[in-house]
Tab-separated table of C-alpha atoms and ligand atoms in Angstrom:
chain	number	residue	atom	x	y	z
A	409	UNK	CA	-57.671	28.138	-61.806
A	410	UNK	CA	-60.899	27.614	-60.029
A	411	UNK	CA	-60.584	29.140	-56.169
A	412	UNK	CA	-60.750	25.666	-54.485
A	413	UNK	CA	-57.802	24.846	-57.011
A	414	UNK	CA	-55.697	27.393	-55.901
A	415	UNK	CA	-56.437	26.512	-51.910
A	416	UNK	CA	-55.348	22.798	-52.629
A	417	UNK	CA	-52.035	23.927	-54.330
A	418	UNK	CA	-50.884	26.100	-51.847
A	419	UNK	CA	-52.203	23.570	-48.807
A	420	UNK	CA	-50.030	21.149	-50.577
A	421	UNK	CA	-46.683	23.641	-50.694
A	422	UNK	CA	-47.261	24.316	-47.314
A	423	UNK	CA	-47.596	20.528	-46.375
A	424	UNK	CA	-44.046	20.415	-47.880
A	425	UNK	CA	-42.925	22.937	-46.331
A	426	UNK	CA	-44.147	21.715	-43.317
A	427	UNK	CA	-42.536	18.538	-43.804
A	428	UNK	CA	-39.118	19.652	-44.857
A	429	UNK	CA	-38.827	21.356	-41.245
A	430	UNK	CA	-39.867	18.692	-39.183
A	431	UNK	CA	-37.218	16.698	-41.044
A	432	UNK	CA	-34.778	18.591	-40.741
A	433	UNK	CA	-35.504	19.002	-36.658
A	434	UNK	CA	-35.637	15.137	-36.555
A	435	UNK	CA	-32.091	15.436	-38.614
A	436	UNK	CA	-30.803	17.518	-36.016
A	437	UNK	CA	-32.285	15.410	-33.123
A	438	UNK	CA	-30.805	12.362	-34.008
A	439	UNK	CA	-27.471	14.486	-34.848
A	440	UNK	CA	-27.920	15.377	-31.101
A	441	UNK	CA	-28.743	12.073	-29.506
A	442	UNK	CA	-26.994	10.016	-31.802
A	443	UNK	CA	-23.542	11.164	-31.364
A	444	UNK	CA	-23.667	14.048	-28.627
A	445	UNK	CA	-25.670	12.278	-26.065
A	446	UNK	CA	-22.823	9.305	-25.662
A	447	UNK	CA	-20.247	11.772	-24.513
A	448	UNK	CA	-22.837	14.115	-22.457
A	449	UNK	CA	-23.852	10.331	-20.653
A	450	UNK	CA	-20.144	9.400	-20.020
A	451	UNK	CA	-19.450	12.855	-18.448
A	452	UNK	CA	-22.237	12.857	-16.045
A	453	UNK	CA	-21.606	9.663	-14.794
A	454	UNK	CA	-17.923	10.428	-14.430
A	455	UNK	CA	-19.122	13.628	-12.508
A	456	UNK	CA	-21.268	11.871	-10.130
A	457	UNK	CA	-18.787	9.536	-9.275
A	458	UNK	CA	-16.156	12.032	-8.613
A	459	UNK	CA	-18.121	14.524	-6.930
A	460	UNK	CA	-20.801	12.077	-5.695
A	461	UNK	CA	-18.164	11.608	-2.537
A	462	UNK	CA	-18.370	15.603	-1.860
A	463	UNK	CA	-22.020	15.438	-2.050
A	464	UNK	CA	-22.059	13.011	0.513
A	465	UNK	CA	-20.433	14.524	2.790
A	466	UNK	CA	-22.063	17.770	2.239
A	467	UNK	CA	-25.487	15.972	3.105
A	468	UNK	CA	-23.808	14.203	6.054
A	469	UNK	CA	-22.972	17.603	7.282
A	470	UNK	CA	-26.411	19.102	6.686
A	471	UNK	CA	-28.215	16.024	8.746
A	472	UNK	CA	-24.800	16.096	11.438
A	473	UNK	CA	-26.706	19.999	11.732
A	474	UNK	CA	-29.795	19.014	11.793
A	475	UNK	CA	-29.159	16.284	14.995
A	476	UNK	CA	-30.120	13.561	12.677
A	477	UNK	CA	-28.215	10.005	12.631
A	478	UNK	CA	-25.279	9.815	10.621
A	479	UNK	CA	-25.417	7.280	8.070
A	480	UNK	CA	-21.421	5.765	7.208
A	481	UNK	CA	-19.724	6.473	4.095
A	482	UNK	CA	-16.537	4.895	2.644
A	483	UNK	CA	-14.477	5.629	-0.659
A	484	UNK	CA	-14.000	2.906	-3.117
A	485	UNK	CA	-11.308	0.942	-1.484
A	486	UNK	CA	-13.265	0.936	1.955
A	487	UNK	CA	-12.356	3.692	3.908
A	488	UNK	CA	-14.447	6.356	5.929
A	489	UNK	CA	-14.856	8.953	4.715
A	490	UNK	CA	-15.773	10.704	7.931
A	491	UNK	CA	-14.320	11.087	11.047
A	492	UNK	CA	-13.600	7.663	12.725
A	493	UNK	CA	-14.256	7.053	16.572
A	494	UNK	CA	-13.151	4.314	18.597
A	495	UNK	CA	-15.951	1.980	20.376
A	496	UNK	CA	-16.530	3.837	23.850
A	497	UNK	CA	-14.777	0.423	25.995
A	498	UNK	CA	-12.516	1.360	24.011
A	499	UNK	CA	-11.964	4.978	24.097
A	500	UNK	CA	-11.807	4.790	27.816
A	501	UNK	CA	-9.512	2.260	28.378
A	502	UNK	CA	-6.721	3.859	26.330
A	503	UNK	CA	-7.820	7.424	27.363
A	504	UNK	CA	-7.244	6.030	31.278
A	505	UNK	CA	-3.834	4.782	30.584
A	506	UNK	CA	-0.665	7.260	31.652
A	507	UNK	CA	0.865	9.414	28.827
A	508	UNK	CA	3.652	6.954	27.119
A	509	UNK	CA	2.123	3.661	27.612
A	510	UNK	CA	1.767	1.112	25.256
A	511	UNK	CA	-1.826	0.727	24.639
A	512	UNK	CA	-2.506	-2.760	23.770
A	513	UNK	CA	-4.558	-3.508	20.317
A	514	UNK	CA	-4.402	0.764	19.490
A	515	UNK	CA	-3.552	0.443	15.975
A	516	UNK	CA	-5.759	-2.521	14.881
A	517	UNK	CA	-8.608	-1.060	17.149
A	518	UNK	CA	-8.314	2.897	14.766
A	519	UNK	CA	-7.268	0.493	11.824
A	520	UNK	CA	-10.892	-1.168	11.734
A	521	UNK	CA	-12.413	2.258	12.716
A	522	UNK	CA	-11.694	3.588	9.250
A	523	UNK	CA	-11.647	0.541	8.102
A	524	UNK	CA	-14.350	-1.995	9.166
A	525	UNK	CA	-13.473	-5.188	6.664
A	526	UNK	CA	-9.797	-5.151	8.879
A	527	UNK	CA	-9.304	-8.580	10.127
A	528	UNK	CA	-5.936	-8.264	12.188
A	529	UNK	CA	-4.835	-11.978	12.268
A	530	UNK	CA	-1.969	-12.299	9.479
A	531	UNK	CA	1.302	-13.954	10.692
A	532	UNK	CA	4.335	-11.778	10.149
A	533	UNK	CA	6.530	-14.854	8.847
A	534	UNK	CA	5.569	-17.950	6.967
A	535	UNK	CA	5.690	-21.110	8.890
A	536	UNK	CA	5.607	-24.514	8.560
A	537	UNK	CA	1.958	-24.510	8.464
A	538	UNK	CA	1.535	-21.952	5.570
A	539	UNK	CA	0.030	-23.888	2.561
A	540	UNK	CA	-3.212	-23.572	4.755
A	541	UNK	CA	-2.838	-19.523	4.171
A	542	UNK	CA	-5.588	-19.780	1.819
A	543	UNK	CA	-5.015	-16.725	-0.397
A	544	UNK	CA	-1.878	-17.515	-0.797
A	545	UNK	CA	-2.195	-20.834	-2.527
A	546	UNK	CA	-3.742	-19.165	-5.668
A	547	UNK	CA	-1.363	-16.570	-6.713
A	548	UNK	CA	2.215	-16.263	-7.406
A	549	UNK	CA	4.804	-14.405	-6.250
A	550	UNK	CA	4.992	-11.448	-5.065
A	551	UNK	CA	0.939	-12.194	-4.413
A	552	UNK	CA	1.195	-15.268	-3.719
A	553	UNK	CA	3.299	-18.409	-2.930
A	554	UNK	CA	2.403	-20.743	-5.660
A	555	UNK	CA	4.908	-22.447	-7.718
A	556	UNK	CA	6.999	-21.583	-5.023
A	557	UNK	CA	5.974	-24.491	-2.105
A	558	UNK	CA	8.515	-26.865	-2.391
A	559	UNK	CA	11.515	-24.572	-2.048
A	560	UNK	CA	9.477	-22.849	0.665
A	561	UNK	CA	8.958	-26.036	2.263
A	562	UNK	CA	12.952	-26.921	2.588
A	563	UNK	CA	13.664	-23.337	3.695
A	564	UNK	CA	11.316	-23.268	6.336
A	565	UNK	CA	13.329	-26.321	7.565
A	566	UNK	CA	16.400	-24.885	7.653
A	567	UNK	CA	15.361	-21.631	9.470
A	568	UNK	CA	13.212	-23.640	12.197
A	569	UNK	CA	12.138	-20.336	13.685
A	570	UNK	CA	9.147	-18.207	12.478
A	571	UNK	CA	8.809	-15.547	14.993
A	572	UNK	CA	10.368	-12.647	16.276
A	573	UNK	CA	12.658	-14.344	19.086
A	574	UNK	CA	11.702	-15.290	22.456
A	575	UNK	CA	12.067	-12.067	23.924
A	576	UNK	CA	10.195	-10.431	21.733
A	577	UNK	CA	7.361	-12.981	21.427
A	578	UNK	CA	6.718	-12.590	25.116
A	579	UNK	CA	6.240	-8.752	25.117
A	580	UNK	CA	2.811	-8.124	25.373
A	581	UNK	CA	2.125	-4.903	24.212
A	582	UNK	CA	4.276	-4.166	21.561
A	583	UNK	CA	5.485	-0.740	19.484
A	584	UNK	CA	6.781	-0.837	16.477
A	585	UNK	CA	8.658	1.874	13.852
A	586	UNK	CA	9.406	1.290	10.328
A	587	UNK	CA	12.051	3.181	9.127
A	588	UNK	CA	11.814	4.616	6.028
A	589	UNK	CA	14.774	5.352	3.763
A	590	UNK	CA	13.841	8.915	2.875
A	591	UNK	CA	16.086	11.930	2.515
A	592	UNK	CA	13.653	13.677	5.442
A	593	UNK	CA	15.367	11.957	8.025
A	594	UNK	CA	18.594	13.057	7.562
A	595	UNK	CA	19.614	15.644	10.472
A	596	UNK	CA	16.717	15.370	12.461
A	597	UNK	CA	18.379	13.418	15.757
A	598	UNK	CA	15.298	11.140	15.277
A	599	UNK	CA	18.379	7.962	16.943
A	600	UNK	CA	17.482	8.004	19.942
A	601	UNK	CA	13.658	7.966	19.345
A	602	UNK	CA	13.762	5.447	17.106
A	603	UNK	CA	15.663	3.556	19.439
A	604	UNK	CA	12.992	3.069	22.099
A	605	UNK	CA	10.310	1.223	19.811
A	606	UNK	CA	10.078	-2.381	21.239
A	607	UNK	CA	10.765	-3.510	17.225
A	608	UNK	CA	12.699	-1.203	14.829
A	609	UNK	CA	11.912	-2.388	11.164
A	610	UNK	CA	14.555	-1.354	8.766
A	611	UNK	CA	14.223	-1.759	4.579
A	612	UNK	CA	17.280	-2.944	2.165
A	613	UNK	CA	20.690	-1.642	2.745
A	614	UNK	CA	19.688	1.433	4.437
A	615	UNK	CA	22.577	1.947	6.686
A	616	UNK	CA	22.369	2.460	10.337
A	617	UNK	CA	26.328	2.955	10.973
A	618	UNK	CA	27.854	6.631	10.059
A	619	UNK	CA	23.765	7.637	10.813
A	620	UNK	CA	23.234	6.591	14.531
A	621	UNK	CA	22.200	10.290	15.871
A	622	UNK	CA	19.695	10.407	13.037
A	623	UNK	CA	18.265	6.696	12.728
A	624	UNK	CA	19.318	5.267	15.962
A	625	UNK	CA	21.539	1.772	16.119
A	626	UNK	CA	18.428	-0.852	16.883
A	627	UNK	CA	17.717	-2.895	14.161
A	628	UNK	CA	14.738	-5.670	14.662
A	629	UNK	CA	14.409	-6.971	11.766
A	630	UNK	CA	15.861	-6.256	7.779
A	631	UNK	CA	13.146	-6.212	5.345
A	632	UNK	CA	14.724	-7.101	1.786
A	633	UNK	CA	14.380	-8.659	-1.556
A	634	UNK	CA	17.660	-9.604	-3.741
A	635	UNK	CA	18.663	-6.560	-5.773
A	636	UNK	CA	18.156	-4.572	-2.193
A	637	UNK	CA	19.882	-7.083	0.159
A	638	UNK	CA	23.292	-5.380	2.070
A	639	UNK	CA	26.048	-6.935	-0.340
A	640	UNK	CA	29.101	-6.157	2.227
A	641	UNK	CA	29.047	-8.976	4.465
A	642	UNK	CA	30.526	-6.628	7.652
A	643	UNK	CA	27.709	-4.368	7.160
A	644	UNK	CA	24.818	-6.462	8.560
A	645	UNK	CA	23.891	-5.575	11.735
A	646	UNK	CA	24.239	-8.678	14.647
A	647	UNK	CA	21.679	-9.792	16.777
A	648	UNK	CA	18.788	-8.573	13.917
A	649	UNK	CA	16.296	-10.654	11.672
A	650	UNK	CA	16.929	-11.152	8.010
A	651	UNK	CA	13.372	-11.026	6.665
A	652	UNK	CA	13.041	-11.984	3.039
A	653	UNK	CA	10.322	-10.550	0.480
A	654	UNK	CA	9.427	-11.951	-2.642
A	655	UNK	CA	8.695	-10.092	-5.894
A	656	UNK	CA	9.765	-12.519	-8.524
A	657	UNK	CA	10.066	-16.600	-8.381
A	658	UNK	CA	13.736	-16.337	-9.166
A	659	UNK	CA	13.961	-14.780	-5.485
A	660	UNK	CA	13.056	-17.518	-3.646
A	661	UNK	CA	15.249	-19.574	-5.381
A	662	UNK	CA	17.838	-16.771	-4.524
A	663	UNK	CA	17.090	-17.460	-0.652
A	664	UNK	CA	17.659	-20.986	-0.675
A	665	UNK	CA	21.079	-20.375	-1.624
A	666	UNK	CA	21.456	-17.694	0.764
A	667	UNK	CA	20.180	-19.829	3.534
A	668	UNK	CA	22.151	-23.128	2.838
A	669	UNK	CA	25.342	-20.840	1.764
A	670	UNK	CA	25.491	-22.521	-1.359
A	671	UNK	CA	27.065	-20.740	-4.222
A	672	UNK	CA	25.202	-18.082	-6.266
A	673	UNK	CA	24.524	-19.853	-9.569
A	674	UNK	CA	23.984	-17.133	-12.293
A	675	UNK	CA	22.091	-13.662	-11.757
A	676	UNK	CA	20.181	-13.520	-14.565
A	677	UNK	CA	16.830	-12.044	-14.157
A	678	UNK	CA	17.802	-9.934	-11.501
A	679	UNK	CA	17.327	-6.254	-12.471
A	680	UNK	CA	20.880	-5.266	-10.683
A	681	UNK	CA	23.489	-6.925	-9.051
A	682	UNK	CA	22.533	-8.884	-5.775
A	683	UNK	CA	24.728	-10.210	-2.563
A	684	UNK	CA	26.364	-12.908	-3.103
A	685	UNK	CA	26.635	-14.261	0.606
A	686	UNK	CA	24.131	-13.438	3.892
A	687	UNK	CA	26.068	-13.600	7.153
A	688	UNK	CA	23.534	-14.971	8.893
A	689	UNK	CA	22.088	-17.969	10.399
A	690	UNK	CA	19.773	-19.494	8.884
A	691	UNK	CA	17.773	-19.920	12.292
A	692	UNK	CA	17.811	-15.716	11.909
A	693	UNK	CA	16.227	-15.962	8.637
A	694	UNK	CA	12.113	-15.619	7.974
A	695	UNK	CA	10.136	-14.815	5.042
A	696	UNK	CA	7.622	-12.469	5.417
A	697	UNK	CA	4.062	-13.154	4.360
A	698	UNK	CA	3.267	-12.278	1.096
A	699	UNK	CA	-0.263	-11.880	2.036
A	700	UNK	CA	0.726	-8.147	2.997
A	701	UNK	CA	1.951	-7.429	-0.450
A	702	UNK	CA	-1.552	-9.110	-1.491
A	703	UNK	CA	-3.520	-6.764	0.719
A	704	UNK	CA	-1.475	-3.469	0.642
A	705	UNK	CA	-1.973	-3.805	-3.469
A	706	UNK	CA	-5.268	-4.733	-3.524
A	707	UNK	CA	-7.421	-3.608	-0.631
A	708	UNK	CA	-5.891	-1.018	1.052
A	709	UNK	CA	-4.106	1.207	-2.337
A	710	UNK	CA	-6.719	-0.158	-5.204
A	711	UNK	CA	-3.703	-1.334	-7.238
A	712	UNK	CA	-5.145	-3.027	-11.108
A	713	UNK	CA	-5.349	-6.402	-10.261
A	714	UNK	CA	-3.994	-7.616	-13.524
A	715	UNK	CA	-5.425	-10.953	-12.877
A	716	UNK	CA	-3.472	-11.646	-10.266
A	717	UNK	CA	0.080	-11.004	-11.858
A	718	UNK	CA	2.601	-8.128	-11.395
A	719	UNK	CA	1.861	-5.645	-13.775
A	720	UNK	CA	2.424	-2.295	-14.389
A	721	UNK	CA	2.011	-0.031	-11.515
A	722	UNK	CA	0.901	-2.736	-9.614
A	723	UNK	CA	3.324	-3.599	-6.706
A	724	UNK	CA	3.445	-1.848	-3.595
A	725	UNK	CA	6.456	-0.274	-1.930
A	726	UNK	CA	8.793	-2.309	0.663
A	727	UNK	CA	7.264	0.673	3.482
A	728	UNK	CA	4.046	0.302	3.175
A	729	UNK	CA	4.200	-3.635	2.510
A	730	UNK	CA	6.053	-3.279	5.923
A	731	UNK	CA	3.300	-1.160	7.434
A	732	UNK	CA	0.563	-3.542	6.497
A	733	UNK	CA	2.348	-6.116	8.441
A	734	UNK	CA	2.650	-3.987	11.195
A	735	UNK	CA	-0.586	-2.983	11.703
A	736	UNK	CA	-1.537	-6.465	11.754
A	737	UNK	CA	1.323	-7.837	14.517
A	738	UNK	CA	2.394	-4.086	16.475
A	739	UNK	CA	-0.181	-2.484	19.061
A	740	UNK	CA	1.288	0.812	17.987
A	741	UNK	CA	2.621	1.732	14.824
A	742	UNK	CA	5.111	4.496	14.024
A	743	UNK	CA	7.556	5.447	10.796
A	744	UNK	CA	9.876	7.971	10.289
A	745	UNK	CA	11.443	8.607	6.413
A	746	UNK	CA	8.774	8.084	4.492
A	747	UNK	CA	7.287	10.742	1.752
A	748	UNK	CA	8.929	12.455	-0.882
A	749	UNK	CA	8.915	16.001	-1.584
A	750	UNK	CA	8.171	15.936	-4.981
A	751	UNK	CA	8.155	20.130	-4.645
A	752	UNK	CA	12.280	20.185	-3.614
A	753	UNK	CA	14.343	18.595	-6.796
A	754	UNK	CA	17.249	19.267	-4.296
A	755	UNK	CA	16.411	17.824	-1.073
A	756	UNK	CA	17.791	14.426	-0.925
A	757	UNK	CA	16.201	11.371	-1.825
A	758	UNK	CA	17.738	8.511	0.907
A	759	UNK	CA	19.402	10.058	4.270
A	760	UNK	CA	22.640	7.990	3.397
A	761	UNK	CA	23.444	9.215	-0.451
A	762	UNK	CA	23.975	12.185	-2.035
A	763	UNK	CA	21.142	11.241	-4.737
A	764	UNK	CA	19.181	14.048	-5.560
A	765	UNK	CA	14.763	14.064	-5.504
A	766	UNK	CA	15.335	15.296	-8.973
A	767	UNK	CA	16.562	11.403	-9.756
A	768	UNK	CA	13.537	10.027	-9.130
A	769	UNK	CA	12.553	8.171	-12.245
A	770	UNK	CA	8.571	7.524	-13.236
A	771	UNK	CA	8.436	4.282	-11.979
A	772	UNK	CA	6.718	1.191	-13.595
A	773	UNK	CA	6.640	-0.913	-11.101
A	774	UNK	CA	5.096	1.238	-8.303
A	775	UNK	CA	2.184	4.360	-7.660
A	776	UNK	CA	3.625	6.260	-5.698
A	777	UNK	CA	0.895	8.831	-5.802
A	778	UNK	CA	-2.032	6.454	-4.770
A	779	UNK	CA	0.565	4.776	-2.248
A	780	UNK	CA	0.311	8.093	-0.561
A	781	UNK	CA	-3.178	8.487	-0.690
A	782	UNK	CA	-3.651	5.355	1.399
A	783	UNK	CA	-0.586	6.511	3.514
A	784	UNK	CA	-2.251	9.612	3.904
A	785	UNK	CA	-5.486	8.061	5.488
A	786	UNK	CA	-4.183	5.912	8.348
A	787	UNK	CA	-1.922	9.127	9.372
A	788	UNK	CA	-5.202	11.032	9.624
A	789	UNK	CA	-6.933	8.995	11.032
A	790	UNK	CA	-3.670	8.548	14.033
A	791	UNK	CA	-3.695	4.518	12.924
A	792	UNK	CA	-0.020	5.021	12.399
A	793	UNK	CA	2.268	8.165	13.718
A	794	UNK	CA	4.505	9.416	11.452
A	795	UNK	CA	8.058	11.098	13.321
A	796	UNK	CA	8.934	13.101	10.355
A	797	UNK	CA	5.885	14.173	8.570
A	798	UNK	CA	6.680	13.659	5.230
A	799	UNK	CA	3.437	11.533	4.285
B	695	NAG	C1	-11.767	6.155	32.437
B	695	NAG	O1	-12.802	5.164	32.482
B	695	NAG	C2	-14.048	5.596	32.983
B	695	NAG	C3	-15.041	4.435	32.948
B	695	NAG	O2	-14.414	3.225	33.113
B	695	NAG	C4	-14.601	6.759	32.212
B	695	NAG	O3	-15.778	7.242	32.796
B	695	NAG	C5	-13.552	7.872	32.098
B	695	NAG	O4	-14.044	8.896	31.229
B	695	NAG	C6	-12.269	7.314	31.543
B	695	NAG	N1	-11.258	8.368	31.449
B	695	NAG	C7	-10.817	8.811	30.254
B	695	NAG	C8	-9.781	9.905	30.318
B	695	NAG	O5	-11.166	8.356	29.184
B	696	NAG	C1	21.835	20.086	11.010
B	696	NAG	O1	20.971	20.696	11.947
B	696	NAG	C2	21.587	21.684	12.753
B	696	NAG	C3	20.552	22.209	13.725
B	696	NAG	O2	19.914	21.158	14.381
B	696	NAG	C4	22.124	22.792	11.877
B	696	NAG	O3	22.808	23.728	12.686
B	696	NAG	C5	23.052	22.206	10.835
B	696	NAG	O4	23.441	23.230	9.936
B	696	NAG	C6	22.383	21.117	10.060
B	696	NAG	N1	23.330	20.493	9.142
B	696	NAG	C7	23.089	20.303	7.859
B	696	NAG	C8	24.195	19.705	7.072
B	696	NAG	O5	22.007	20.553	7.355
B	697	NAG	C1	-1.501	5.492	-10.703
B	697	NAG	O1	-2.897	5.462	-10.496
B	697	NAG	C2	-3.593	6.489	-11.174
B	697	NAG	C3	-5.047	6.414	-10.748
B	697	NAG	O2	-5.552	5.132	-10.789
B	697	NAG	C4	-3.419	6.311	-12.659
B	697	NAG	O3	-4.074	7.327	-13.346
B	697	NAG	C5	-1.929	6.333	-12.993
B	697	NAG	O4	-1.725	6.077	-14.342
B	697	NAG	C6	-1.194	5.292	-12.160
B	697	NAG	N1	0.247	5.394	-12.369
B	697	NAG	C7	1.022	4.350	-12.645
B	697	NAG	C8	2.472	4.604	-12.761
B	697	NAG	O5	0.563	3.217	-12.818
């Protein structure tokens, strides 16, 4: 082989050389950004989301050092994420009112200082005038009221009423205390503190007789759907409100029976037995406006939305349903027995039964862990002050 022979041939083994490694890197390139890089994206962004909150408020703190203007932050559903203050005018009108008074507009007023998109005006009760309730019109129950507006319609005749009593609608500044059913109460002598609230809010057939020293012997108002209702005629309490809630369409249909003491026709669809009869008048009767189940569920918790349907995990408790219309009609806002200590299988779960926490089944229906989240944030931020401290 001439010299210039040889060169070629081993130029050209070398060029193949050369070429077998680079495609063998590209091999292993598109090995890395064809599969790999998918799952290295998704965990980034999921990382930045997650800790992009922390960040924030780790710069926040840096330029709150540095004397520099604060720019607002807010977690997904809305809520600061800092420290909330109250509008000076504000601040100084409650802060020059004597220890124990009622300070008119308090819980709205911290409500929309977390929580700027508050807008306070939401009727406790429908009324006659409620197919004008906008959101309402669009969803069904327990969302919304349509389907439902012709048996609403003759019920709202019947009751004629659709506020909290004369009395009551005259007070100006009122307090209010939802009473949670929760094992925490029990033997805490929380009666007679409960007791002064201008409106005591009570759930289902939580019992107030055999528990007066713990949850006092004022009832307001009964928040309750069917399967929950008091079935024991004697055990209502006189002199309170019967205040209907709505989960399923069968319920209203459930009410109109109640309220023109007609007789139960079948209980099918109900997911336990329900009362049969409800001792009360139905001038004592409202229902309460599902536009708090709406809001609880979708802008305060972050509940799926599920199209607008009840779905899985999706419906709010009857406590904080009650709370959201509380901080939209109370000045101040209070609850006692709410929170469950998940850490104590033996504590008990209501104050009136010997149930176990331990009983407490996954439940579909509810999230009780993001419930508590939101829970958490007005009780933080004093919107609402809770007697036992169990949220
Ligand atoms: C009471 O109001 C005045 C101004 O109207 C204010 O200067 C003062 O700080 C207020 N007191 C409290 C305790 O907030
Ligand atoms: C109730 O509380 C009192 C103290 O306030 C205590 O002496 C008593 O043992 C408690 N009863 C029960 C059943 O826990
Ligand atoms: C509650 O919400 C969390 C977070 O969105 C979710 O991971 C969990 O599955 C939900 N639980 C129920 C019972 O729907």
């Amino acid at each position: 082989m001439k010299p210039t022979h040889k060169l070629l041939f081993v130029l050209c083994a070398w060029l193949v050389l050369v070429f077998i490694y680079y495609a063998s890197m590209k091999l292993h390139l598109y090995g890395l950004w064809g599969q790999k890089p998918q799952k290295v994206a998704v965990e980034t962004s999921v990382e930045l989301t997650k800790g992009a909150a922390v960040i924030r408020i780790a710069e926040l703190e840096n330029e709150i050092n540095a004397g520099q203007i604060v720019k607002p932050v807010y977690d997904k559903q809305g809520f600061l994420l800092q420290e909330a203050k109250l509008p000076q005018e504000l601040a100084y009108k409650y802060g020059n009112l004597s220890e124990g008074v009622c300070k008119p507009g308090y819980a709205a007023a911290k409500m929309t200082s977390i929580y700027p998109k508050f807008v306070k005006p939401a009727p406790m009760f429908l009324d006659r005038n409620f197919k004008r309730l906008a959101k309402l019109s669009n969803l069904l129950p327990p969302f919304g009221i349509k389907t439902q507006e012709r048996i609403i319609d003759s019920i709202l005749t019947a009751t004629k009423y659709y506020g909290l009593g004369k009395e009551l609608d005259r007070v100006k500044c009122k307090r209010c205390i939802i009473v949670g059913n929760g094992g925490i109460l029990y033997n805490k002598s929380l009666g007679s503190r409960i007791d002064e609230y201008d409106v005591v809010v009570r759930l289902n057939e939580a019992p107030v007789s055999g528990y007066k020293r713990d949850v006092g012997t004022k009832t307001t108002m009964r928040i309750t759907y069917p399967e929950g209702a008091i079935q024991k005629p004697d055990s209502y309490e006189k002199d309170s409100l019967f205040v209907f809630s709505a989960f399923k369409p069968l319920d209203f249909k459930w009410l109109r029976q109640m309220v023109f003491k007609e007789r139960l026709r079948g209980t099918e669809g109900f997911w336990k037995s329900v009362a049969q009869y409800v001792p009360r008048d139905p001038t004592e009767m409202r229902i309460l406006n599902p536009y708090f189940i709406y809001e609880a569920a979708f802008h305060f918790i972050g509940l799926p939305f599920n199209n607008g349907l009840m779905g899985k995990g999706n419906i709010p408790t009857l406590g904080t349903v009650a709370i959201t219309m509380a901080l939209h009609n109370c000045d101040e806002v209070a609850v006692a027995g709410f929170g469950y200590d998940m850490t104590s299988p033996h504590a008990p779960l209501h104050y009136y039964e010997n149930v176990k926490m331990s009983a407490i089944k996954e439940s579909w229906t509810h999230n009780i862990s993001k419930e508590k989240e939101f829970l958490r944030k007005l009780v933080k931020a004093n919107v609402i002050t809770d007697l036992t401290k169990g949220i």
